[in-house]
Coordinates of C-alpha atoms in Angstrom, one line a residue:
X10 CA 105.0 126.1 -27.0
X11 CA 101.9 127.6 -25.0
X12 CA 99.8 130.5 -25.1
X13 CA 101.6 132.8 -23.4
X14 CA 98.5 135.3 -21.8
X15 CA 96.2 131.8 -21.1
X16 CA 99.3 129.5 -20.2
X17 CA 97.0 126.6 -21.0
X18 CA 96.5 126.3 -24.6
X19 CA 99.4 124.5 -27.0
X20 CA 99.9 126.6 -30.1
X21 CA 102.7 124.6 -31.7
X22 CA 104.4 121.0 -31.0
X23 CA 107.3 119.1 -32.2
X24 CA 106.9 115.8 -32.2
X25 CA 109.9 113.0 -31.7
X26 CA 109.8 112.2 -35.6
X27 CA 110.2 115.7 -37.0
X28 CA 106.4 116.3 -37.0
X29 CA 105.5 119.4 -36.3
X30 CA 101.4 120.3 -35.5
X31 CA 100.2 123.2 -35.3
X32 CA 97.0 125.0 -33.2
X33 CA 95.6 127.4 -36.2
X34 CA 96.7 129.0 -39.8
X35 CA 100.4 129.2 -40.8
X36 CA 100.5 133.3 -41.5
X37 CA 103.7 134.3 -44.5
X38 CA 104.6 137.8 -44.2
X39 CA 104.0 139.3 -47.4
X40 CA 106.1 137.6 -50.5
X41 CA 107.5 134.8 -48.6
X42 CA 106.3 131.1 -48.6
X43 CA 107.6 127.6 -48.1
X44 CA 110.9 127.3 -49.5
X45 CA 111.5 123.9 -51.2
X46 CA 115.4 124.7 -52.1
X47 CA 116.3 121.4 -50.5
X48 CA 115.1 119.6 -53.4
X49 CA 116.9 118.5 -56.6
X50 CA 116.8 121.2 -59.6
X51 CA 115.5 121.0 -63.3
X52 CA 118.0 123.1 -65.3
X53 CA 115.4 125.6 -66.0
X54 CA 114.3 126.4 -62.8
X55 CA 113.2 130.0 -62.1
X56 CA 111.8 129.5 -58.4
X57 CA 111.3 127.1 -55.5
X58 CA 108.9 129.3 -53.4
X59 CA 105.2 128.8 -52.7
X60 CA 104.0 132.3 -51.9
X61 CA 100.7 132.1 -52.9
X62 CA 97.2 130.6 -52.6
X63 CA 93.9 131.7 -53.3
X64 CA 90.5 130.4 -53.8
X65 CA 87.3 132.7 -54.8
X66 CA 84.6 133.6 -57.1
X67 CA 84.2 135.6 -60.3
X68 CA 81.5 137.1 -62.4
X69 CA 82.2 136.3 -66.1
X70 CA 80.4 138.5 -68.5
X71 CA 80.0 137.5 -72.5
X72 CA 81.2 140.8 -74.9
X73 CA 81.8 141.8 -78.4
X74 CA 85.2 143.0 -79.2
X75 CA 83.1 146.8 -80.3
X76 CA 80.2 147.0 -78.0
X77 CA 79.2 144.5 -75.6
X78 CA 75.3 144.2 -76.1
X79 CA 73.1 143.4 -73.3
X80 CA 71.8 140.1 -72.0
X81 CA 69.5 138.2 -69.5
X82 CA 71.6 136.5 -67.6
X83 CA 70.1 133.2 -65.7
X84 CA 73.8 132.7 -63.7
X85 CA 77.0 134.0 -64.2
X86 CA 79.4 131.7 -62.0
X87 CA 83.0 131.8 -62.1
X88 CA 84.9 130.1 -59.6
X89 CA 89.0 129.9 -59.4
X90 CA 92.1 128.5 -57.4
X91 CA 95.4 130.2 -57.4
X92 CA 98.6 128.4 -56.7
X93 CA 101.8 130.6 -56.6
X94 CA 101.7 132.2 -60.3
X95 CA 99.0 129.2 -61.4
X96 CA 95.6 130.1 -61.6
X97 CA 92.6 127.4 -62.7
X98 CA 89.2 128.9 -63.3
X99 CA 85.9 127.3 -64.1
X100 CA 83.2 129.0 -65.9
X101 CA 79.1 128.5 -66.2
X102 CA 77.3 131.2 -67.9
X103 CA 73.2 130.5 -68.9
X104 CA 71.9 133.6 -70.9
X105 CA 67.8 133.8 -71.4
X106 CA 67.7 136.7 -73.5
X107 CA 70.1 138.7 -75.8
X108 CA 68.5 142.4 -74.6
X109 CA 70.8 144.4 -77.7
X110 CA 73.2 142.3 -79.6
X111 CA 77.2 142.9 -79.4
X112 CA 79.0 143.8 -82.2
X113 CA 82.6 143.3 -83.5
X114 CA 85.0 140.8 -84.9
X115 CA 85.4 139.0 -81.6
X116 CA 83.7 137.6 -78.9
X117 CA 84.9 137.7 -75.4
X118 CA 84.5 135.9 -71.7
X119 CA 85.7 139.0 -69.6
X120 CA 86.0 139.4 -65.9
X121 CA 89.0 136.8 -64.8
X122 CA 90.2 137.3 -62.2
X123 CA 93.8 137.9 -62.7
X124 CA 95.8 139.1 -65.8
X125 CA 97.1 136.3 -67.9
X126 CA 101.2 136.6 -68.2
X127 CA 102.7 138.7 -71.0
X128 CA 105.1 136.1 -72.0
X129 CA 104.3 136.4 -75.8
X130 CA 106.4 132.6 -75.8
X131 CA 103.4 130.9 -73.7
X132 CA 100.7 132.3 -72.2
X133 CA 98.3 132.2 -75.5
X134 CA 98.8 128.4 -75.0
X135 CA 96.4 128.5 -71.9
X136 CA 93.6 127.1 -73.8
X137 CA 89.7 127.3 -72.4
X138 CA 87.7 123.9 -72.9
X139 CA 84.1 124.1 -73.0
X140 CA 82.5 120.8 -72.1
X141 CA 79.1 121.9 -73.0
X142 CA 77.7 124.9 -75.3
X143 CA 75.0 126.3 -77.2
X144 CA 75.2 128.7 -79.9
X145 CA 72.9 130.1 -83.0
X146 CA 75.3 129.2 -86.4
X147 CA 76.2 125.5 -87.4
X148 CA 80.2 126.7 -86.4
X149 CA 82.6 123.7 -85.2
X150 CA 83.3 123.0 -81.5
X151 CA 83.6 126.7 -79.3
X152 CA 87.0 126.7 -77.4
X153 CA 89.2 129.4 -76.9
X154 CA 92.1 130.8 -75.1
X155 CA 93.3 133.7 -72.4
X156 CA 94.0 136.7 -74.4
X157 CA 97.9 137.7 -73.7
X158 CA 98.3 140.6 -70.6
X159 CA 94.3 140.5 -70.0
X160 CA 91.8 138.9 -67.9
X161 CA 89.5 137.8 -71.2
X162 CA 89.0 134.7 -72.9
X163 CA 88.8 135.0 -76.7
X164 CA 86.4 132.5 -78.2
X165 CA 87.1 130.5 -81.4
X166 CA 86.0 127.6 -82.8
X167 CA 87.2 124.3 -84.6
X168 CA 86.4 124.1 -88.7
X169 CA 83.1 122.7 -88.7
X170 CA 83.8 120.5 -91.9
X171 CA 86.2 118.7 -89.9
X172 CA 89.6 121.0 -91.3
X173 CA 92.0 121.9 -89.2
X174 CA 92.0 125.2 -89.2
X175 CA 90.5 127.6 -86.4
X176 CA 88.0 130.5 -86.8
X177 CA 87.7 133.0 -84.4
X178 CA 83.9 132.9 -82.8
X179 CA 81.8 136.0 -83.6
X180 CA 78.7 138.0 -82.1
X181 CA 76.6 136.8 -84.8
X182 CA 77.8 133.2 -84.2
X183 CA 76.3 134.1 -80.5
X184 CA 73.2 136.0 -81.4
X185 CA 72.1 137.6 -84.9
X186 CA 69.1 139.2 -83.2
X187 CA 67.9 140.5 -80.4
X188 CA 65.5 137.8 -79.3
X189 CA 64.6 134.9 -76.4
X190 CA 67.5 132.2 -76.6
X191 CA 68.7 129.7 -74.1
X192 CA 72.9 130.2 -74.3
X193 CA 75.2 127.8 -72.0
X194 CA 78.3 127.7 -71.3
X195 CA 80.3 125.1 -69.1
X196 CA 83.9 125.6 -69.5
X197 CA 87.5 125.7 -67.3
X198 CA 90.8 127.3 -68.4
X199 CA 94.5 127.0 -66.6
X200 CA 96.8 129.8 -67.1
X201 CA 100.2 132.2 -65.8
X202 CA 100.6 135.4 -64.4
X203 CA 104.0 137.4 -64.2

C-alpha cells in the first residue's frame, strides 16, 4: 500500500512469508488491541487482549496517615510502565530536611500513578521492595505494599530481632524531629488495576 496524496511513499507491505512492515505507529481505536485468541487457554483465563501500554513519570511524595509534614526534597523520581492492567513502578526519593514532621499511625509513598485493583483476594499482595533505605529508629528492613483501591504505598517493616512478624512503619520511625537528615529511598513495586 502507498501514500495515497504523495503516491510515492510505502505505508504498509506484506511480505511473501507472512511478514508484515510497517512505515510508522500501529494506532487502536479506543479499548481494542492485539487479540491473541488463537492461542491455547489456561482454564482461568479472563482475557486475551493487549489494549494497553504506557510508559511515564511520577512524583512520589512521603506522608503520614494524619498530616503529611513538610520536607526538603533533593529528588522525587518515580518512573512507571503499564502493560494492559500491569503496571511496574520504580521509586527514588532523597529528603534533606524534615521542614514539620508528619503525624499518624502510618506512613505513606503517595502519588502512583494509577489505582491499585480492589480485588480484596490479591492486590495487597503487590509488595514494594526497597533495595536501599535510610531511616532514624533501629526498625527491621522497610518494605511495604500498594494500599487496596489507592495509588499509595503503605510502609512496614520486617521484626528487627529477626521474628517474623511485620510492623507497620511510623512517622517517628521517619523523623522524631524536625531537623537536617539525609532520607533515601530506592525501591520498585508491580501491581493490578481493574
Amino acid at each position: 500500500a502507498r501514500d495515497a496524496e504523495a503516491h510515492t511513499t510505502e505505508v504498509l507491505s506484506l511480505k511473501k512469508d507472512g511478514e508484515c512492515h510497517f512505515a510508522n505507529n500501529i494506532v487502536m481505536a479506543n479499548t481494542k488491541g492485539i487479540d491473541f485468541s488463537a492461542s491455547s487457554n489456561n482454564s482461568g483465563m479472563t482475557s486475551e487482549l493487549l489494549d494497553d501500554y504506557e510508559e511515564g513519570t511520577f512524583q512520589p511524595v512521603m506522608e503520614g496517615s494524619t498530616n503529611q509534614g513538610s520536607f526538603t526534597y533533593v529528588a522525587q523520581v518515580g518512573r512507571y510502565t503499564k502493560i494492559g492492567r500491569m503496571v511496574q513502578i520504580q521509586v527514588y526519593i532523597n529528603i534533606s530536611a524534615c521542614l514539620s514532621v508528619p503525624s499518624g499511625s502510618y506512613m505513606f509513598i503517595r502519588g502512583l500513578p494509577f489505582t491499585n485493583s480492589n480485588d480484596a483476594g490479591v492486590s495487597e499482595g503487590s509488595t514494594f521492595s526497597m533495595n536501599y533505605w535510610t531511616l532514624e529508629s533501629s526498625v527491621g528492613t522497610p518494605t511495604g505494599f500498594v494500599f487496596r483501591n489507592n495509588s499509595s504505598v503503605l510502609l512496614t517493616h520486617s521484626d528487627a530481632s529477626g521474628g517474623t512478624s511485620v510492623g507497620i512503619l511510623t512517622p517517628s520511625d521517619w523523623a522524631s524531629s524536625a531537623v537536617s537528615m539525609s532520607r533515601n529511598i530506592y525501591g520498585s513495586a508491580t501491581y493490578y488495576v481493574d
